[in-house]
CSV table of C-alpha atoms in Angstrom, one decimal:
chain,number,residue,atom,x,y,z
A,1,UNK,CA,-34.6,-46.1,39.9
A,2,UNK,CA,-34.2,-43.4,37.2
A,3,UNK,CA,-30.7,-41.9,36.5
A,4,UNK,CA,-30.7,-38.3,35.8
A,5,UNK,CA,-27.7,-37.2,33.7
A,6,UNK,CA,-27.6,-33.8,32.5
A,7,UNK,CA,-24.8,-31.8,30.2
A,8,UNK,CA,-24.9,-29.5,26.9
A,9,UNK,CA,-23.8,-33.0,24.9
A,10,UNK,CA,-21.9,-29.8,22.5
A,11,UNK,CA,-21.5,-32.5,20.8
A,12,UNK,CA,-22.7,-35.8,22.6
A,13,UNK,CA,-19.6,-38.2,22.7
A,14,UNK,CA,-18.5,-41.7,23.8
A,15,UNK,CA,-17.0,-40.6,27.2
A,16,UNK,CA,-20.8,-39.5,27.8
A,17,UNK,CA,-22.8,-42.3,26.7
A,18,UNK,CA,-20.1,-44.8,28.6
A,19,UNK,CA,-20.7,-42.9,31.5
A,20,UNK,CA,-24.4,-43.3,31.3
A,21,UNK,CA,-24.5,-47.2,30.1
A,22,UNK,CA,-22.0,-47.9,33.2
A,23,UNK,CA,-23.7,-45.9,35.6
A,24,UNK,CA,-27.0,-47.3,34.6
A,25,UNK,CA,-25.4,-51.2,34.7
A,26,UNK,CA,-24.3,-50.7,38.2
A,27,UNK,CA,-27.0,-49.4,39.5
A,28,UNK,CA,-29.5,-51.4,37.7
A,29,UNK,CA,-31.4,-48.2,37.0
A,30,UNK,CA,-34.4,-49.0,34.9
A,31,UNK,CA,-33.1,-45.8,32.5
A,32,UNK,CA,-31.0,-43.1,32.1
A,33,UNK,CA,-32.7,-39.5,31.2
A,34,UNK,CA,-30.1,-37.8,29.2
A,35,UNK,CA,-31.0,-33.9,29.7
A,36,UNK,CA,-29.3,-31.3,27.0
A,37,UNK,CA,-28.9,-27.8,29.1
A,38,UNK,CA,-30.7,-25.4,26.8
A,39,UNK,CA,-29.3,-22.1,28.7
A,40,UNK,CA,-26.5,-23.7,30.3
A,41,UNK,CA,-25.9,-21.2,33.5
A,42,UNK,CA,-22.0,-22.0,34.5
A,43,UNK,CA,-20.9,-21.6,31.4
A,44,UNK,CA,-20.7,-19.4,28.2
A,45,UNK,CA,-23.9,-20.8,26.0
A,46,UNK,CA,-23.4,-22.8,23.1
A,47,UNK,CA,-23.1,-21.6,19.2
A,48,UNK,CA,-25.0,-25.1,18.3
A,49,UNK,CA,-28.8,-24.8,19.4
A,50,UNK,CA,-30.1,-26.9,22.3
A,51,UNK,CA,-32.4,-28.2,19.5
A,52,UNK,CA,-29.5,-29.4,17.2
A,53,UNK,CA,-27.7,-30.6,20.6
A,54,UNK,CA,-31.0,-32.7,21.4
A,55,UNK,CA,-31.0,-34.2,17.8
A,56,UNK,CA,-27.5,-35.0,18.1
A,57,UNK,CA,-27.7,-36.8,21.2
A,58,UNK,CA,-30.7,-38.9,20.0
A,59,UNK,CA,-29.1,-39.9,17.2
A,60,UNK,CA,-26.5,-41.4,19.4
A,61,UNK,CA,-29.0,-43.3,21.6
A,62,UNK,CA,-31.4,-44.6,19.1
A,63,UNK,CA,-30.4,-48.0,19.0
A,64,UNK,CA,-29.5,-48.1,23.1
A,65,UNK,CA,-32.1,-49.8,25.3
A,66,UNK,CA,-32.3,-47.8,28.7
A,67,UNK,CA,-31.0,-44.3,27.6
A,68,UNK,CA,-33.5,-41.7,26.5
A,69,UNK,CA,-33.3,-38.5,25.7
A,70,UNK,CA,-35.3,-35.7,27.8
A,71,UNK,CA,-36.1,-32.3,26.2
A,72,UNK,CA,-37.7,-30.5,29.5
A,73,UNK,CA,-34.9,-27.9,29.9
A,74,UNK,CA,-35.7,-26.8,25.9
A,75,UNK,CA,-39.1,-26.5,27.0
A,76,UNK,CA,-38.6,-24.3,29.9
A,77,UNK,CA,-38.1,-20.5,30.1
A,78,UNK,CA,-35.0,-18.9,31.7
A,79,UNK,CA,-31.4,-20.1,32.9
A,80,UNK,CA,-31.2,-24.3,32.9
A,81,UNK,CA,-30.7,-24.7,36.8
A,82,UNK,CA,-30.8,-28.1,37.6
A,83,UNK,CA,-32.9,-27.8,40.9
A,84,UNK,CA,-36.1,-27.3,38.4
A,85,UNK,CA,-34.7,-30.1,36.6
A,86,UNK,CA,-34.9,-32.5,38.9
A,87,UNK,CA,-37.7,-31.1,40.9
A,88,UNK,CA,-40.0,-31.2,37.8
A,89,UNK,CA,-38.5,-35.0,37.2
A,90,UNK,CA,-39.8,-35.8,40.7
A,91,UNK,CA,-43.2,-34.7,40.2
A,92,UNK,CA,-43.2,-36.6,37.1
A,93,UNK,CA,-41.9,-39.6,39.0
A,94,UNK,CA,-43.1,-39.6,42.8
A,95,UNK,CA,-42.2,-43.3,43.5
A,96,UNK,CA,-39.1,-43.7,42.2
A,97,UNK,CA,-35.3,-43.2,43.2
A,98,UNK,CA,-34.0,-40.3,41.6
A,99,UNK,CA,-29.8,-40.4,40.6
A,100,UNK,CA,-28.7,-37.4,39.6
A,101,UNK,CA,-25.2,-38.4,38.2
A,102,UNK,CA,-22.1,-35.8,37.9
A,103,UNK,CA,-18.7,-36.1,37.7
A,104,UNK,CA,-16.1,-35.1,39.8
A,105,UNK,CA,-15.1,-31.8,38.6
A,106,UNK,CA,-19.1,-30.7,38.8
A,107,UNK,CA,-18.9,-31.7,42.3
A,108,UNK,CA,-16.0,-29.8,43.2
A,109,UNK,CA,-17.6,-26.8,42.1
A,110,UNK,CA,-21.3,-28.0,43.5
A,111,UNK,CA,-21.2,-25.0,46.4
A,112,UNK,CA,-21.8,-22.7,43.0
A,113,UNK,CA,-24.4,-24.3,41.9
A,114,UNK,CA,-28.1,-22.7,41.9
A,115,UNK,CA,-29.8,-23.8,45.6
A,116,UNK,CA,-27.6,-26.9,45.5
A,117,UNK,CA,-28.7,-27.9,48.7
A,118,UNK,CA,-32.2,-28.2,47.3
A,119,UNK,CA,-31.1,-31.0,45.1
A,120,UNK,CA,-31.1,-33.5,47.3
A,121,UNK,CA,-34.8,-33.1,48.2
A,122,UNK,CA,-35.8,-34.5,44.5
A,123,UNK,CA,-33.2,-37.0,44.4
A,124,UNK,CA,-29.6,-39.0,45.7
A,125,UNK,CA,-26.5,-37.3,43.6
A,126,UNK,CA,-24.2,-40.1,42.3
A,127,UNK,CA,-20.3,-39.2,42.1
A,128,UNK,CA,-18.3,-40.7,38.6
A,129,UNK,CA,-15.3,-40.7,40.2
A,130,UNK,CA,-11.4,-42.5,39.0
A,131,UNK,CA,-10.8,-45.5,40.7
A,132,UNK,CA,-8.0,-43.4,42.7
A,133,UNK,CA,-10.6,-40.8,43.9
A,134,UNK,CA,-10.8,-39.6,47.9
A,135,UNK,CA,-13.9,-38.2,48.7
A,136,UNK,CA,-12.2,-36.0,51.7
A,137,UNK,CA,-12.7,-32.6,52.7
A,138,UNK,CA,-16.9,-33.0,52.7
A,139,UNK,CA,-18.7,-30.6,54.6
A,140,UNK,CA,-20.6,-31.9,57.2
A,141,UNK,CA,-24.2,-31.2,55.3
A,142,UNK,CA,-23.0,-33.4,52.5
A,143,UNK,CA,-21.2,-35.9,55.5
A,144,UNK,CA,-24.4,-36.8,56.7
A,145,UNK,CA,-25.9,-38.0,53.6
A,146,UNK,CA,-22.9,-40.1,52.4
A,147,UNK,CA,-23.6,-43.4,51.5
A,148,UNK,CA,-20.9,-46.3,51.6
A,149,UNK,CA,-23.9,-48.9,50.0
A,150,UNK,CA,-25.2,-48.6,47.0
A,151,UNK,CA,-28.3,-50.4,48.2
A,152,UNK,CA,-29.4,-47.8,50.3
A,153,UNK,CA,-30.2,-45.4,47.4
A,154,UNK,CA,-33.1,-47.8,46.2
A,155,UNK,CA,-34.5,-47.6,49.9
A,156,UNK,CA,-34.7,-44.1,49.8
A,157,UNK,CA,-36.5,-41.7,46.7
A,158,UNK,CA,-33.4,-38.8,47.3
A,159,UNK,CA,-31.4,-37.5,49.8
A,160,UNK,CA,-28.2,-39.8,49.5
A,161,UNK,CA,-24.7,-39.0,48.6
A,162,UNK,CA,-22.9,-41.9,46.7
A,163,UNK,CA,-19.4,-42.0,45.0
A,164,UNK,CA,-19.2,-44.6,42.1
A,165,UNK,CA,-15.7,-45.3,40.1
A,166,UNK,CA,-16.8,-45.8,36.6
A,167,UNK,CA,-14.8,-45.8,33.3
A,168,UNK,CA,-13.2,-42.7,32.4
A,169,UNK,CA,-12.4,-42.5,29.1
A,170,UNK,CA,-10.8,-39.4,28.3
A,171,UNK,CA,-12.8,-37.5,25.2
A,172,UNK,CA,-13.6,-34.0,25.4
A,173,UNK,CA,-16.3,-32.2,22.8
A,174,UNK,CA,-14.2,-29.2,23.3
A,175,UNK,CA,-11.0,-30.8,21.9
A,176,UNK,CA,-14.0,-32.2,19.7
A,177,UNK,CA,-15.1,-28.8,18.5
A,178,UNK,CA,-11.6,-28.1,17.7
A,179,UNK,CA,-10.6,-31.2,15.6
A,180,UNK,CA,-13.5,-30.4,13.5
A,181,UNK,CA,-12.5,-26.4,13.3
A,182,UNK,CA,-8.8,-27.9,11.9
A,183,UNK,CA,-10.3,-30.4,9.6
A,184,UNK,CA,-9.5,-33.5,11.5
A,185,UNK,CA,-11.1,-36.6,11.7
A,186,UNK,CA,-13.1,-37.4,15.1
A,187,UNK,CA,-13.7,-40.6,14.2
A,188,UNK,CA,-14.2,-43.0,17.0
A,189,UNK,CA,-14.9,-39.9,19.8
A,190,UNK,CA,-18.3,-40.2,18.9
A,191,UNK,CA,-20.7,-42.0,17.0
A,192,UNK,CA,-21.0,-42.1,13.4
A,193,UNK,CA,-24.6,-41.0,13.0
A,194,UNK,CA,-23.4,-37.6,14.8
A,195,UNK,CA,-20.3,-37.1,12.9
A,196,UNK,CA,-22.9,-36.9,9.6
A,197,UNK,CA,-25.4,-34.8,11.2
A,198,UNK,CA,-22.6,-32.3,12.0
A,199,UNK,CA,-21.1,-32.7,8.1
A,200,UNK,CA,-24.5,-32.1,6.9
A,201,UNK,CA,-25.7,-29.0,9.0
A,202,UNK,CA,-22.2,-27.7,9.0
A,203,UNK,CA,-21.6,-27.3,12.6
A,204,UNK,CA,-18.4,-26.6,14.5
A,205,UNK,CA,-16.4,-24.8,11.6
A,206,UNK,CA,-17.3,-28.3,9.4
A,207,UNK,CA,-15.4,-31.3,8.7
């Protein structure tokens, strides 16, 4: 199985790469595909190039078996919607289980996203959820492809609706972006090699 975790990484930080090295643990998922949004459709688009977002994130990887780095969005012409995203993933990729992985806020606002419904034809979407988290109020499209067993995502290449509680930890690149703005130190939010790439292209107001 292939984990499909997609984001504008503006910058890539430890709550993200957790999230990824938990989600692919639990799952046993031979990889994560870590996806920068180049033209980001839900929200305002970056001042930091997808480019310099894409070198940032695979700084942060280099050294971690299992997560990769996956440019196709940056190669692809118009708004980022994830439905090509994954639909180009599964013709990459016809035998394996797909996991698209979001967290909870994305999924609360899913219903916006671009022929959400769609998604589930290319792959399972996999919930990062608090331990506390009740997956009530589900409409009965996404009812009947909820999933209480893990196990039943391998069976199947997509289609699946699973809710996983993972580690949280609470970092957020736009409190991030500010720190840096004030001239404070982000140290230990994200990883070292992206702190100097940002201090030597100046990014973010500069540290």
């Amino acid at each position: 199985m292939i984990g499909i975790f997609g984001g504008t990484f503006d910058p890539i930080h430890y709550g993200h790469l957790r999230s990824a090295l938990e989600i692919k643990d639990v799952f046993g998922l031979d990889e994560v595909r870590l996806i920068p949004s180049a033209d980001p459709p839900h929200r305002q688009q970056p001042d930091v190039s997808a480019t310099m977002r894409l070198q940032m994130l695979e700084l942060a990887i280099k050294n971690q078996p299992g997560l990769k780095a996956d440019a196709r969005e940056l190669a692809r012409e118009g708004r980022s919607y994830m439905v090509d995203t994954v639909a180009s993933l599964r013709d990459d990729l016809p035998d394996k289980s797909l996991l698209l992985i979001i967290g909870g806020d994305a999924f609360n606002n899913l219903a916006a996203w671009h022929q959400w419904q769609r998604l589930f034809d290319y792959a399972h979407i996999v919930v990062m959820t608090r331990p506390s988290y009740q997956n009530e109020g589900l409409d009965d499209f996404l009812k009947a492809r909820l999933v209480r067993e893990k196990q039943q995502l391998s069976r199947n290449l997509a289609g699946k609706l699973f809710f996983q509680a993972v580690t949280q930890l609470d970092i957020s690149a736009t409190a991030i972006r500010r720190m840096i703005a004030e001239k404070q130190n982000p140290g230990f939010l994200l990883p070292d090699t992206v702190i100097e790439y940002i201090k030597q292209h100046k990014l973010y107001g500069t540290l």
